Short mmCIF file of C-alpha atoms in Angstrom, two decimals:
data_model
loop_
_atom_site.label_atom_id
_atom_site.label_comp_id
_atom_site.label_asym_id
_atom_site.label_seq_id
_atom_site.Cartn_x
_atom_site.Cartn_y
_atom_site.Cartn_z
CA UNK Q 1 35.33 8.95 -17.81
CA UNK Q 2 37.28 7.23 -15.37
CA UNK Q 3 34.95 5.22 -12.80
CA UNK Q 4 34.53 5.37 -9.05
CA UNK Q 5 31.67 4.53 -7.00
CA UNK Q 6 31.51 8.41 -6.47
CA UNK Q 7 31.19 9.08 -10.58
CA UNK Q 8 28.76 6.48 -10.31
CA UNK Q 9 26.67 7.44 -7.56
CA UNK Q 10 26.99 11.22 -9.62
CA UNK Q 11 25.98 9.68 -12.87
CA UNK Q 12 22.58 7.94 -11.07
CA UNK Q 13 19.44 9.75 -11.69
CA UNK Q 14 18.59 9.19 -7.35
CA UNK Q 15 19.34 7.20 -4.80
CA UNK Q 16 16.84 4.60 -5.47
CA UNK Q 17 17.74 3.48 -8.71
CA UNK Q 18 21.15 3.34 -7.39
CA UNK Q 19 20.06 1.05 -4.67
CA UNK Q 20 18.29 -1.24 -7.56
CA UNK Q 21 21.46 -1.28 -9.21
CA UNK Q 22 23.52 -2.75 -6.09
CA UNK Q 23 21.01 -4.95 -5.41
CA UNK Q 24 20.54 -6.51 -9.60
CA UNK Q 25 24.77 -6.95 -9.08
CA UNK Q 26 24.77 -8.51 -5.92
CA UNK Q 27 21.97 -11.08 -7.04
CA UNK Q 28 24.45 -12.31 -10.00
CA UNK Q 29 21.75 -11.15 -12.68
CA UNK Q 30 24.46 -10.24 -15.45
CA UNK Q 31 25.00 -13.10 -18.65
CA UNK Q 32 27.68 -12.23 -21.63
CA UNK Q 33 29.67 -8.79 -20.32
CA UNK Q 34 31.62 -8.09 -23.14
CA UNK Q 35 33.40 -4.80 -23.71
CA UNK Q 36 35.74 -3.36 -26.96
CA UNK Q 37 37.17 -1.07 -24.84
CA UNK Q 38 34.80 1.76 -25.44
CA UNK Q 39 31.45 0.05 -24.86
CA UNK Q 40 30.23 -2.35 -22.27
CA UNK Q 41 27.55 -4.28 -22.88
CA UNK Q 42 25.78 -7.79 -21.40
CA UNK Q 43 21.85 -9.09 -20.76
CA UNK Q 44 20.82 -8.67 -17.48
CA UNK Q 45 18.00 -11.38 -16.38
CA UNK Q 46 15.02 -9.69 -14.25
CA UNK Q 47 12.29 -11.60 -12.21
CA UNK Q 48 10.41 -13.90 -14.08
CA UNK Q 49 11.99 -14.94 -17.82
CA UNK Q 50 12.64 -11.14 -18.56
CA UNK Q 51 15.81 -10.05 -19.88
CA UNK Q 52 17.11 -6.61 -20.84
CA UNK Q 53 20.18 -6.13 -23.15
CA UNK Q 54 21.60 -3.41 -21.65
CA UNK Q 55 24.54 -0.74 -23.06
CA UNK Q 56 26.91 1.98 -22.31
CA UNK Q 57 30.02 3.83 -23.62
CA UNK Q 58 32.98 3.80 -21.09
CA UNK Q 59 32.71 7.80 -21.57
CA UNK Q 60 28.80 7.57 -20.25
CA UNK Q 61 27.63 10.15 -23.27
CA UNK Q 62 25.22 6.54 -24.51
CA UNK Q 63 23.69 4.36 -22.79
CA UNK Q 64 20.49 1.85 -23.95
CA UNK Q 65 18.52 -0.29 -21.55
CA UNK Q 66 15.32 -2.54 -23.21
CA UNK Q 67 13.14 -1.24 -19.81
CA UNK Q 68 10.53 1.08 -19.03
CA UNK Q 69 12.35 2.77 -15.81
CA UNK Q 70 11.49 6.18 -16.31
CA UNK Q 71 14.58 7.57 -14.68
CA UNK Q 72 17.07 7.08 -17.25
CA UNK Q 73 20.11 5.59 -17.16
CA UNK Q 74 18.35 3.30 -15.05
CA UNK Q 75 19.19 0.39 -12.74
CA UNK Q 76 20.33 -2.13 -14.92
CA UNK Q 77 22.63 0.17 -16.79
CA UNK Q 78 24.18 1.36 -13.36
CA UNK Q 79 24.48 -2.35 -12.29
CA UNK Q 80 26.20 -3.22 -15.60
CA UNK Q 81 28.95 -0.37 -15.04
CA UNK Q 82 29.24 -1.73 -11.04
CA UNK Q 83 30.22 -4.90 -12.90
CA UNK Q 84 33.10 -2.67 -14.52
CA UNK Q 85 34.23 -1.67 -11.45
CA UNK Q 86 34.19 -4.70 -9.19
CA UNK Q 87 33.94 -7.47 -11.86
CA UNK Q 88 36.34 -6.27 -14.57
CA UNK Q 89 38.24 -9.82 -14.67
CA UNK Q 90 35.22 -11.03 -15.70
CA UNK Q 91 34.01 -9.50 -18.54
CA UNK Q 92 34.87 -10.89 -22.40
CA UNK Q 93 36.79 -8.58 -24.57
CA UNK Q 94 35.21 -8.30 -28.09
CA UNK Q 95 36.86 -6.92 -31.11
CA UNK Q 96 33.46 -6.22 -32.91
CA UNK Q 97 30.33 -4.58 -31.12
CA UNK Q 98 26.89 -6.61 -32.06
CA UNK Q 99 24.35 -5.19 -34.17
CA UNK Q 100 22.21 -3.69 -31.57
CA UNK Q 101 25.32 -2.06 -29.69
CA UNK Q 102 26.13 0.05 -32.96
CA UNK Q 103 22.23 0.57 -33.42
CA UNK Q 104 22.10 1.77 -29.94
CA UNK Q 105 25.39 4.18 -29.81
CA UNK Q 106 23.91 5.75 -32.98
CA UNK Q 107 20.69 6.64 -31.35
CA UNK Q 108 21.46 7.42 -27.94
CA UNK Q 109 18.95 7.66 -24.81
CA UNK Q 110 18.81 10.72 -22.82
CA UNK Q 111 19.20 11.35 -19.22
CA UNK Q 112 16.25 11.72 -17.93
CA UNK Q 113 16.48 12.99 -13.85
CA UNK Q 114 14.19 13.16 -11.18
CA UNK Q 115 13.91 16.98 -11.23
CA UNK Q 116 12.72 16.66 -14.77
CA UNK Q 117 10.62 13.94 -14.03
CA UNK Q 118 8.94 15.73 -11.18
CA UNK Q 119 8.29 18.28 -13.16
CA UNK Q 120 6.26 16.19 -15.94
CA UNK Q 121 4.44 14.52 -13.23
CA UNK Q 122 3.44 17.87 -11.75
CA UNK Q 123 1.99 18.95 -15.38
CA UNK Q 124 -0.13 15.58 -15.10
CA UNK Q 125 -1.35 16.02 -11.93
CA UNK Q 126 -2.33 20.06 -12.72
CA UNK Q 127 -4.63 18.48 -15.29
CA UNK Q 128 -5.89 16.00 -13.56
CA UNK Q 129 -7.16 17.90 -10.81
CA UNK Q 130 -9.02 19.88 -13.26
CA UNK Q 131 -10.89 17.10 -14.38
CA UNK Q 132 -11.48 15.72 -10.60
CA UNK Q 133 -13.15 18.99 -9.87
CA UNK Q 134 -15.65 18.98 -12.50
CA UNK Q 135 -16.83 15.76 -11.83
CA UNK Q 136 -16.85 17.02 -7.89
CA UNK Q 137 -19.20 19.29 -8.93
CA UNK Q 138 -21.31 16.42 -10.62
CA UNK Q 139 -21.12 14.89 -7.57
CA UNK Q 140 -22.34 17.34 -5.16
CA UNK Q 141 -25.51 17.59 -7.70
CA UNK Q 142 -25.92 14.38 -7.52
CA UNK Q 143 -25.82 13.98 -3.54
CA UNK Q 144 -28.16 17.17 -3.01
CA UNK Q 145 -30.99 15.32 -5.66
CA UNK Q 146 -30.87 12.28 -3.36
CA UNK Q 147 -30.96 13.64 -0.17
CA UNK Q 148 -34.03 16.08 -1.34
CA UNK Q 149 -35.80 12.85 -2.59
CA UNK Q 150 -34.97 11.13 0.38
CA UNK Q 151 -33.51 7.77 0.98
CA UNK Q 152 -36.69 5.67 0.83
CA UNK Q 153 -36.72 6.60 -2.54
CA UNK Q 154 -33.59 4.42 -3.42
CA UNK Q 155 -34.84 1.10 -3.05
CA UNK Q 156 -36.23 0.88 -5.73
CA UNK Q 157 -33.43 2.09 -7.75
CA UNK Q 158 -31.63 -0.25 -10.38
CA UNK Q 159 -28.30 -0.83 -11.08
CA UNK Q 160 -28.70 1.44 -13.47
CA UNK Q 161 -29.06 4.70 -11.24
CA UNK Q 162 -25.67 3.69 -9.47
CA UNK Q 163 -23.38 2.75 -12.13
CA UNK Q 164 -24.62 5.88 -14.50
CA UNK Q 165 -23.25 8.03 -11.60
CA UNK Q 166 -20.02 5.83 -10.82
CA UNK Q 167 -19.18 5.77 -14.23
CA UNK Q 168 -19.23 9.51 -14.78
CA UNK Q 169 -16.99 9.90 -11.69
CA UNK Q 170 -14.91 7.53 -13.41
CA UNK Q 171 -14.05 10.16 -16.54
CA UNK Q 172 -13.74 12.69 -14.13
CA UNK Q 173 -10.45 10.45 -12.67
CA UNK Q 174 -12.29 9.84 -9.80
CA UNK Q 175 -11.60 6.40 -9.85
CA UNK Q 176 -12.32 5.53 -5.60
CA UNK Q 177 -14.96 7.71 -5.59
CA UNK Q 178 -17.09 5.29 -8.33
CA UNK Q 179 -15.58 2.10 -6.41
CA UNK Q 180 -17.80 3.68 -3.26
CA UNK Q 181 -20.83 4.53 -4.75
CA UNK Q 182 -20.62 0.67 -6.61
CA UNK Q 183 -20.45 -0.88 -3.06
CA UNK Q 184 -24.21 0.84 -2.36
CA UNK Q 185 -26.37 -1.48 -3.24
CA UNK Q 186 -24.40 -3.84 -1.57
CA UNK Q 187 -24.92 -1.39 2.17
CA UNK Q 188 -28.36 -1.30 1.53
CA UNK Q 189 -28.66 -5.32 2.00
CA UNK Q 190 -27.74 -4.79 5.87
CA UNK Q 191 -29.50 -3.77 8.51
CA UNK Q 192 -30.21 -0.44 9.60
CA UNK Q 193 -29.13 0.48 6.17
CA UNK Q 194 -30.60 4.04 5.92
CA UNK Q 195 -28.29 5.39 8.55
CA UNK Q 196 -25.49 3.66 7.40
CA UNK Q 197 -25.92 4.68 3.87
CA UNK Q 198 -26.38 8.51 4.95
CA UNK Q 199 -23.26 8.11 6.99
CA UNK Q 200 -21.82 7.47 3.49
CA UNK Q 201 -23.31 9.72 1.40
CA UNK Q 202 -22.27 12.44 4.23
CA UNK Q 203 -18.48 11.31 4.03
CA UNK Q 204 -18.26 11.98 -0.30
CA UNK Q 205 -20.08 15.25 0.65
CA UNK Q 206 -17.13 16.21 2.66
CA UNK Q 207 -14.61 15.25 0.17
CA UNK Q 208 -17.09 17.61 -1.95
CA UNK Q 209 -16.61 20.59 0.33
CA UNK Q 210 -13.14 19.97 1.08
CA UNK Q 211 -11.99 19.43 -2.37
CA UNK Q 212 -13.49 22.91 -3.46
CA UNK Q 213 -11.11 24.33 -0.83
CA UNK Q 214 -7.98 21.69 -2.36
CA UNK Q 215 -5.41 24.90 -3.12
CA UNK Q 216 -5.50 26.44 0.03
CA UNK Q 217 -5.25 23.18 2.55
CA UNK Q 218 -2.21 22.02 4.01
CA UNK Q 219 0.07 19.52 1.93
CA UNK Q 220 -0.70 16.46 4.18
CA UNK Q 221 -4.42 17.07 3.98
CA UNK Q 222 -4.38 17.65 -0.27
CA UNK Q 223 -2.71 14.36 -0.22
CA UNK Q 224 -5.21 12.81 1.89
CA UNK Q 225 -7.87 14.62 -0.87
CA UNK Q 226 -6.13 13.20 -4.08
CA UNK Q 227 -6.20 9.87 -2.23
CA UNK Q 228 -9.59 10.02 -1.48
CA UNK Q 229 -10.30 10.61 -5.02
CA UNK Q 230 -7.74 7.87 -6.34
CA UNK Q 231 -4.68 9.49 -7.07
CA UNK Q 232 -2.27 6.98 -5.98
CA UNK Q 233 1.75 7.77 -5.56
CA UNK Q 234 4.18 5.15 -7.39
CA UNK Q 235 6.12 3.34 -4.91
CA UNK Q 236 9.05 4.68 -6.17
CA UNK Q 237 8.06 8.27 -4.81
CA UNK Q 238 7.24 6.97 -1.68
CA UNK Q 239 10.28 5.11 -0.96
CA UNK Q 240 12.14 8.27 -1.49
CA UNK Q 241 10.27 9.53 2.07
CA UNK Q 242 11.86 9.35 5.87
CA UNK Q 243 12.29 5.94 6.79
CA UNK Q 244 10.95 4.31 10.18
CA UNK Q 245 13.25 1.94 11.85
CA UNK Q 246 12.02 -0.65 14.05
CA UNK Q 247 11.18 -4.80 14.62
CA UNK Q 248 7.47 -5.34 13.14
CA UNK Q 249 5.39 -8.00 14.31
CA UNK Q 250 2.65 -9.21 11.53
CA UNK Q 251 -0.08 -8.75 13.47
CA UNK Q 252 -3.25 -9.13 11.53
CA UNK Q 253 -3.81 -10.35 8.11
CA UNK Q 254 -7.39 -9.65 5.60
CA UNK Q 255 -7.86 -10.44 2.21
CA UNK Q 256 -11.00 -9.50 0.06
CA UNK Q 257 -12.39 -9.01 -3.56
CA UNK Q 258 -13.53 -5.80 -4.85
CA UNK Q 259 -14.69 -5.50 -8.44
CA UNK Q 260 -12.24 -8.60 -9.77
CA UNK Q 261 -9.49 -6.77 -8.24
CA UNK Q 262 -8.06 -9.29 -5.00
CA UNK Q 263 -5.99 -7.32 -1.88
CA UNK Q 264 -4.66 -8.26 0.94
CA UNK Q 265 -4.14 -5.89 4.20
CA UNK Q 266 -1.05 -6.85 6.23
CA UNK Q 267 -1.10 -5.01 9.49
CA UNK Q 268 2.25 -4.56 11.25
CA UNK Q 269 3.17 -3.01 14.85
CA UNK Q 270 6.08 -1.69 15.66
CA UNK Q 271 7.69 -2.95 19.20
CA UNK Q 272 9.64 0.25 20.14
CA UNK Q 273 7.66 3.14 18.06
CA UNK Q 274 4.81 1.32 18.75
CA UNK Q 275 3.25 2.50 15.85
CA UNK Q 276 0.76 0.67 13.12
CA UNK Q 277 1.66 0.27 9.52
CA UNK Q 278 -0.37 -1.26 6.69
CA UNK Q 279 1.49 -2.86 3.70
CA UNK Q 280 -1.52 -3.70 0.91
CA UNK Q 281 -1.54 -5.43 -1.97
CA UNK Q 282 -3.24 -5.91 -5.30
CA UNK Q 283 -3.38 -8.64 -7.88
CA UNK Q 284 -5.65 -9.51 -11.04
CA UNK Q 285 -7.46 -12.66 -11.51
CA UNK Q 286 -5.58 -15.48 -10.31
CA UNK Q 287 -2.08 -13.57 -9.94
CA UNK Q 288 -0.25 -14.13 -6.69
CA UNK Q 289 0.40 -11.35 -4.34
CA UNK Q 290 3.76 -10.08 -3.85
CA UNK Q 291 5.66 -12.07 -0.70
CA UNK Q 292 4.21 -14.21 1.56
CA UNK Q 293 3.01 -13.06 4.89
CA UNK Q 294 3.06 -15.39 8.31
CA UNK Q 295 0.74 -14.16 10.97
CA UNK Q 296 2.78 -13.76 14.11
CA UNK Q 297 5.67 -13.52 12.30
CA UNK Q 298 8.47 -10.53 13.03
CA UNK Q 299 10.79 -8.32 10.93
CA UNK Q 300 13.70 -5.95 11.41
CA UNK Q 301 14.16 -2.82 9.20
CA UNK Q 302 12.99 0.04 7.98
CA UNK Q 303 9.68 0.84 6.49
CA UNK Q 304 8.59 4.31 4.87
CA UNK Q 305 4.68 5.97 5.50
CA UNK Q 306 2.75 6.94 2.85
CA UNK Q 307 2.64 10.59 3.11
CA UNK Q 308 -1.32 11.91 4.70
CA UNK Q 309 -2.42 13.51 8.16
CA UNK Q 310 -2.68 10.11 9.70
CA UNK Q 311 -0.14 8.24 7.85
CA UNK Q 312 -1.27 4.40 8.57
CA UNK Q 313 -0.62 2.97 5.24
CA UNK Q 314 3.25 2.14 4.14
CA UNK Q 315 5.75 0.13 2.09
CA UNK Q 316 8.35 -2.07 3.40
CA UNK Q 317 12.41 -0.72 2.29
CA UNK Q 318 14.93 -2.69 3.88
CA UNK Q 319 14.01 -5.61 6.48
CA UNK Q 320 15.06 -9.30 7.46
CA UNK Q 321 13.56 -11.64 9.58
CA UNK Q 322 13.65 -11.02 13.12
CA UNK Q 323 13.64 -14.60 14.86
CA UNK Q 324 13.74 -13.47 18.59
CA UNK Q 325 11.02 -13.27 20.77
CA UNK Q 326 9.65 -9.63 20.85
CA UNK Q 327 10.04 -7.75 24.20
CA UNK Q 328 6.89 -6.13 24.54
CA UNK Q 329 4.54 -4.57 22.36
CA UNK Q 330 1.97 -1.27 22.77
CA UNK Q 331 -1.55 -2.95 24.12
CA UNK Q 332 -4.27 -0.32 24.69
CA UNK Q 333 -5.63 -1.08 28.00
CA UNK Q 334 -9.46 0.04 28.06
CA UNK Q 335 -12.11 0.36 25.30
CA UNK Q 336 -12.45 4.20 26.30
CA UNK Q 337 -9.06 4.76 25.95
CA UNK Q 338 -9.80 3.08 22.31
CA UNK Q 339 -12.54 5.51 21.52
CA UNK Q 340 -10.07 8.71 22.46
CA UNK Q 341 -7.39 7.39 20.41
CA UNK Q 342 -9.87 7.22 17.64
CA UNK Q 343 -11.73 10.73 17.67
CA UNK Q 344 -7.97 11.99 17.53
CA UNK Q 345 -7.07 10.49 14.58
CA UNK Q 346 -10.29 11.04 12.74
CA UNK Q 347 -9.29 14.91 13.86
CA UNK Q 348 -6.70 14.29 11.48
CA UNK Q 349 -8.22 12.32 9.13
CA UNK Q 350 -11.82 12.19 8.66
CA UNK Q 351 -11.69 9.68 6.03
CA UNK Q 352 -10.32 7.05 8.03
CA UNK Q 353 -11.81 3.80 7.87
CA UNK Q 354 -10.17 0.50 9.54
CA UNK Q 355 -8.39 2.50 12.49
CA UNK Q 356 -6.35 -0.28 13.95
CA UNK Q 357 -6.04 -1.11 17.59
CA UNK Q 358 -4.58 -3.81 20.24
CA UNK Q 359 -7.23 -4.02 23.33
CA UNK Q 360 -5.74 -5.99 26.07
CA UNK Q 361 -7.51 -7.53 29.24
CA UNK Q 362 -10.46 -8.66 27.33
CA UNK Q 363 -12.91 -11.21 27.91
CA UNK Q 364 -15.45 -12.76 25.12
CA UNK Q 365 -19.00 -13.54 26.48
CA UNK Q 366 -21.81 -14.97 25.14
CA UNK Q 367 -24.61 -11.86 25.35
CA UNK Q 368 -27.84 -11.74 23.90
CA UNK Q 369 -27.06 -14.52 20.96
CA UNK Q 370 -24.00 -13.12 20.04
CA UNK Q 371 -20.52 -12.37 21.00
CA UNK Q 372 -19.76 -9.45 22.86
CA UNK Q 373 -16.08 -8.24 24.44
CA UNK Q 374 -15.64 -6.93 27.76
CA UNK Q 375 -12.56 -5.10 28.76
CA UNK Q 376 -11.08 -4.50 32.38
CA UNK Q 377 -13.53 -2.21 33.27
CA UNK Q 378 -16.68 -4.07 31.92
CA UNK Q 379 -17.13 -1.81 29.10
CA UNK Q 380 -19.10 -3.87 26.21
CA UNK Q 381 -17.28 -3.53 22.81
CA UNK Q 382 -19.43 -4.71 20.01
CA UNK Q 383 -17.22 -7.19 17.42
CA UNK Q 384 -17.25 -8.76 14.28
CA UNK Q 385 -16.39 -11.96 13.39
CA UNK Q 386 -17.13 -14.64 10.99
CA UNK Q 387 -19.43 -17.47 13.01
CA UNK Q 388 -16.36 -20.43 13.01
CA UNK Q 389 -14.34 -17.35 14.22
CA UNK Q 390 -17.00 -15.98 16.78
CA UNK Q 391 -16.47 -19.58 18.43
CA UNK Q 392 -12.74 -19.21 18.59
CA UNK Q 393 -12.51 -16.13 20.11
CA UNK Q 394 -15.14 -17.08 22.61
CA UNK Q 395 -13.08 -20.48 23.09
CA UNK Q 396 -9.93 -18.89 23.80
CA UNK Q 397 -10.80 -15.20 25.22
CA UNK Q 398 -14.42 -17.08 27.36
CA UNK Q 399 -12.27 -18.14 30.49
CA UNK Q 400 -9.28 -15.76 30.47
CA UNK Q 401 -7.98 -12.26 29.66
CA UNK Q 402 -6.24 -12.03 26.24
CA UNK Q 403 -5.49 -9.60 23.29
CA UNK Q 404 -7.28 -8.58 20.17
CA UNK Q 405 -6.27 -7.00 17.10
CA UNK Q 406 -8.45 -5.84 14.95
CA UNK Q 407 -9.73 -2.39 12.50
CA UNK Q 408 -12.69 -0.14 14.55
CA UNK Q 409 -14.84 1.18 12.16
CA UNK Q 410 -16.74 3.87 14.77
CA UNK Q 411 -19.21 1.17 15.34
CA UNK Q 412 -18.23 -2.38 16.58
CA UNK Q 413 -14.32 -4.21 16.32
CA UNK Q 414 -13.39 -6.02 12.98
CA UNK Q 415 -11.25 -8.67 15.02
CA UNK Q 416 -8.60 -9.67 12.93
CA UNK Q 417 -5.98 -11.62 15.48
CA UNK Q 418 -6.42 -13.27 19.14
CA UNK Q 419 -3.18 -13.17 21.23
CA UNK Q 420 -2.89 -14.95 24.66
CA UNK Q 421 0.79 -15.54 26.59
CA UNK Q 422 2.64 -17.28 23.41
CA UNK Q 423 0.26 -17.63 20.37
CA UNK Q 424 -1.74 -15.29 17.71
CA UNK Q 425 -4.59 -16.73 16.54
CA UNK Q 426 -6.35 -15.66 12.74
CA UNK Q 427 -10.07 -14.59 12.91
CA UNK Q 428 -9.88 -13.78 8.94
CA UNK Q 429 -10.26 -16.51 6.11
CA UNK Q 430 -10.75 -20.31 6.63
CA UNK Q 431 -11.26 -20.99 9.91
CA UNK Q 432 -8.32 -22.99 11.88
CA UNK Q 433 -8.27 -27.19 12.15
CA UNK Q 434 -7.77 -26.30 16.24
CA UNK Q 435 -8.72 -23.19 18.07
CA UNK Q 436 -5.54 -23.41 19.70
CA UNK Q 437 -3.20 -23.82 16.59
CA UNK Q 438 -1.01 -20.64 16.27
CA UNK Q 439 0.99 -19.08 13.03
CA UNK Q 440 4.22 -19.30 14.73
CA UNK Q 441 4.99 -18.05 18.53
CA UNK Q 442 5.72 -14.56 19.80
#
């Protein structure tokens, strides 16, 4: 085959293993390229002390590659034959291939595309949606016996009566669903716990009812369903969606434990689309997350939405630091205009928890032994706040107008962020040395 960046980009399974490629070449990842003419080979070093040995025949019928890519040839043997084409002076001619080449050309891998792939993953999901709707039908048992015996009747329940539910929603691949129902007990520790724990109960019901329907519902809205229930798309699907284009300002930053498993919610807002994007992360144990966030903070690039009916969550795909000042970005004025914006999107979506929102022109008072915030038109908005944090935002927001980020949750304001004319402020996590230290500046 003779080689062009065209055969190339023809002999790549998509675009984004492609883009891996450039990017594994560019970062000088390549050790001992050696060739006989026929057969290229070398060791490409990954992140961490992983390395791949990595083959393929100059007529690309064989190819070999150590990693579990499941688009095949994958990125590492596509960067290795971009090193033929830009880097030829550079690789060692051999007259004898090693042990693992010949193994390798004997027992070649096959190409393995993304049509074929999608259609594997389709097969998976068929039959996984078969078992999610018998244990939906578990479920809706289960939620008619405890609304007929009434909520009283709960508090004396054991752990046992939750996790015998959440672990039979957990063979049925409803994976989030059990995670809910496990976080229960914990709901029933607050006050006014009855209505709050109805309000729950009354949300999985409507996942019941809705996934019954799952077939005939628009695409957006079976997403939404699957993700409900805890089918979650690789990020390798999503990045193949429309990308967003924008500068993002970090505007809010959470992190939490739920069952061992640590996140973190980055919230983002973009300047000219104005919109909100949330980029979260996982890690086990004592595992660090994936980059390093800096509240106040700005970036330039593109980001891509996971797909839903309110698309709010969303993966970064090409960005830089952005080091200006931003020009302006989208404040919401009033706390009714809060509320509309809300009831729309719950339209949409009525799954949505941690809608997040930018009120500007608000005060912080000190009301009844606890902190309330008024907005320009005197309209209380309950918040929450950790107590070091209550005392910050009253500090700052008590004797002038200023801006708060933060998620609603259709009953008070998780504050997450305090802006005022050049600073954000964190409400989240160990509260800061001086209430008026800032990240970094707008």
């Amino acid at each position: 085959m003779s080689w062009t960046y065209a055969t190339l980009q023809a002999y790549a399974p998509n675009t984004l293993v492609l883009n891996r490629a450039r990017a594994l070449f560019y970062g000088r990842k390549w050790e001992n390229v050696a060739s006989d003419g026929d057969a290229l080979w070398g060791i490409c070093k990954s992140t961490g002390e992983l390395t791949y040995p990595v083959m393929v025949t100059l007529d690309g019928k064989a190819f070999h590659c150590t990693c579990k890519n499941r688009y095949r040839p994958c990125q590492h043997v596509l960067s290795l034959l971009l090193f033929f084409l830009r880097k030829n002076d550079q690789i060692t001619p051999a007259d004898e291939r090693p042990g693992w080449v010949r193994d390798a050309i004997r027992q070649p891998e096959a190409r393995k595309s993304a049509v074929a792939d999608t259609s594997e993953r389709e097969a998976r999901l068929h039959k996984r949606i078969v078992e999610m709707k018998s244990g939906v039908e578990e479920l809706d048992q289960w939620l008619r016996d405890v609304i007929r015996q009434g909520l009283s009747s709960l508090e004396g329940a054991g752990p046992d009566f939750w996790e015998r539910i959440a672990a039979r929603m957990v063979d049925a691949k409803l994976g989030s669903v059990a995670r809910r129902i496990r976080s229960f007990p914990k709901l029933m520790e607050e006050e006014q716990w009855h209505g709050k724990l109805l309000g729950a109960l009354s949300e999985l019901y409507l996942f019941v009812q809705s996934f019954r329907q799952l077939e005939g519902l628009p695409q957006a809205m079976q997403v939404e369903l699957l993700s409900y229930g805890g089918v979650n798309l690789k990020k390798e699907e999503v990045l193949e969606g429309p990308a967003v284009s924008d500068r993002w300002l970090v505007i809010g930053l959470v992190e939490g434990e739920e069952e061992k498993l640590r996140y973190r919610r980055t919230w983002l807002v973009g300047e000219q689309t104005g919109r909100f994007a949330l980029i979260l992360d996982f890690a086990w144990g004592n595992e660090r997350f994936e980059g390093h966030w800096v509240l106040g903070s700005a970036l330039q690039g593109e980001l891509v939405y996971y797909p839903g009916t309110y698309p709010l969550r969303a993966l970064l795909k090409r960005v830089q630091p952005y080091r200006q000042p931003m020009d302006a970005i989208p404040i919401t004025e009033h706390g009714q205009e809060m509320l509309e914006a809300y009831a729309q999107a719950l339209s949409k979506n009525p799954w949505l928890s941690g809608f997040p929102v930018l009120l500007g022109q608000i005060r912080a008072v000190w009301q009844s032994g606890k902190v309330v915030l008024l907005d320009a038109r005197g309209m209380e908005i309950p918040v929450q706040a950790e107590d070091a944090h209550e005392w910050v935002l009253l500090a700052v927001g008590g004797h002038q107008e200023v801006t708060v980020f933060g998620e609603w949750t259709g009953e008070s304001l998780r504050a997450l962020s305090v802006l005022d004319s050049s600073r954000i402020i964190q409400l989240q996590g160990p509260p800061p040395s001086a209430f008026g230290e800032a990240e970094e500046m707008l």
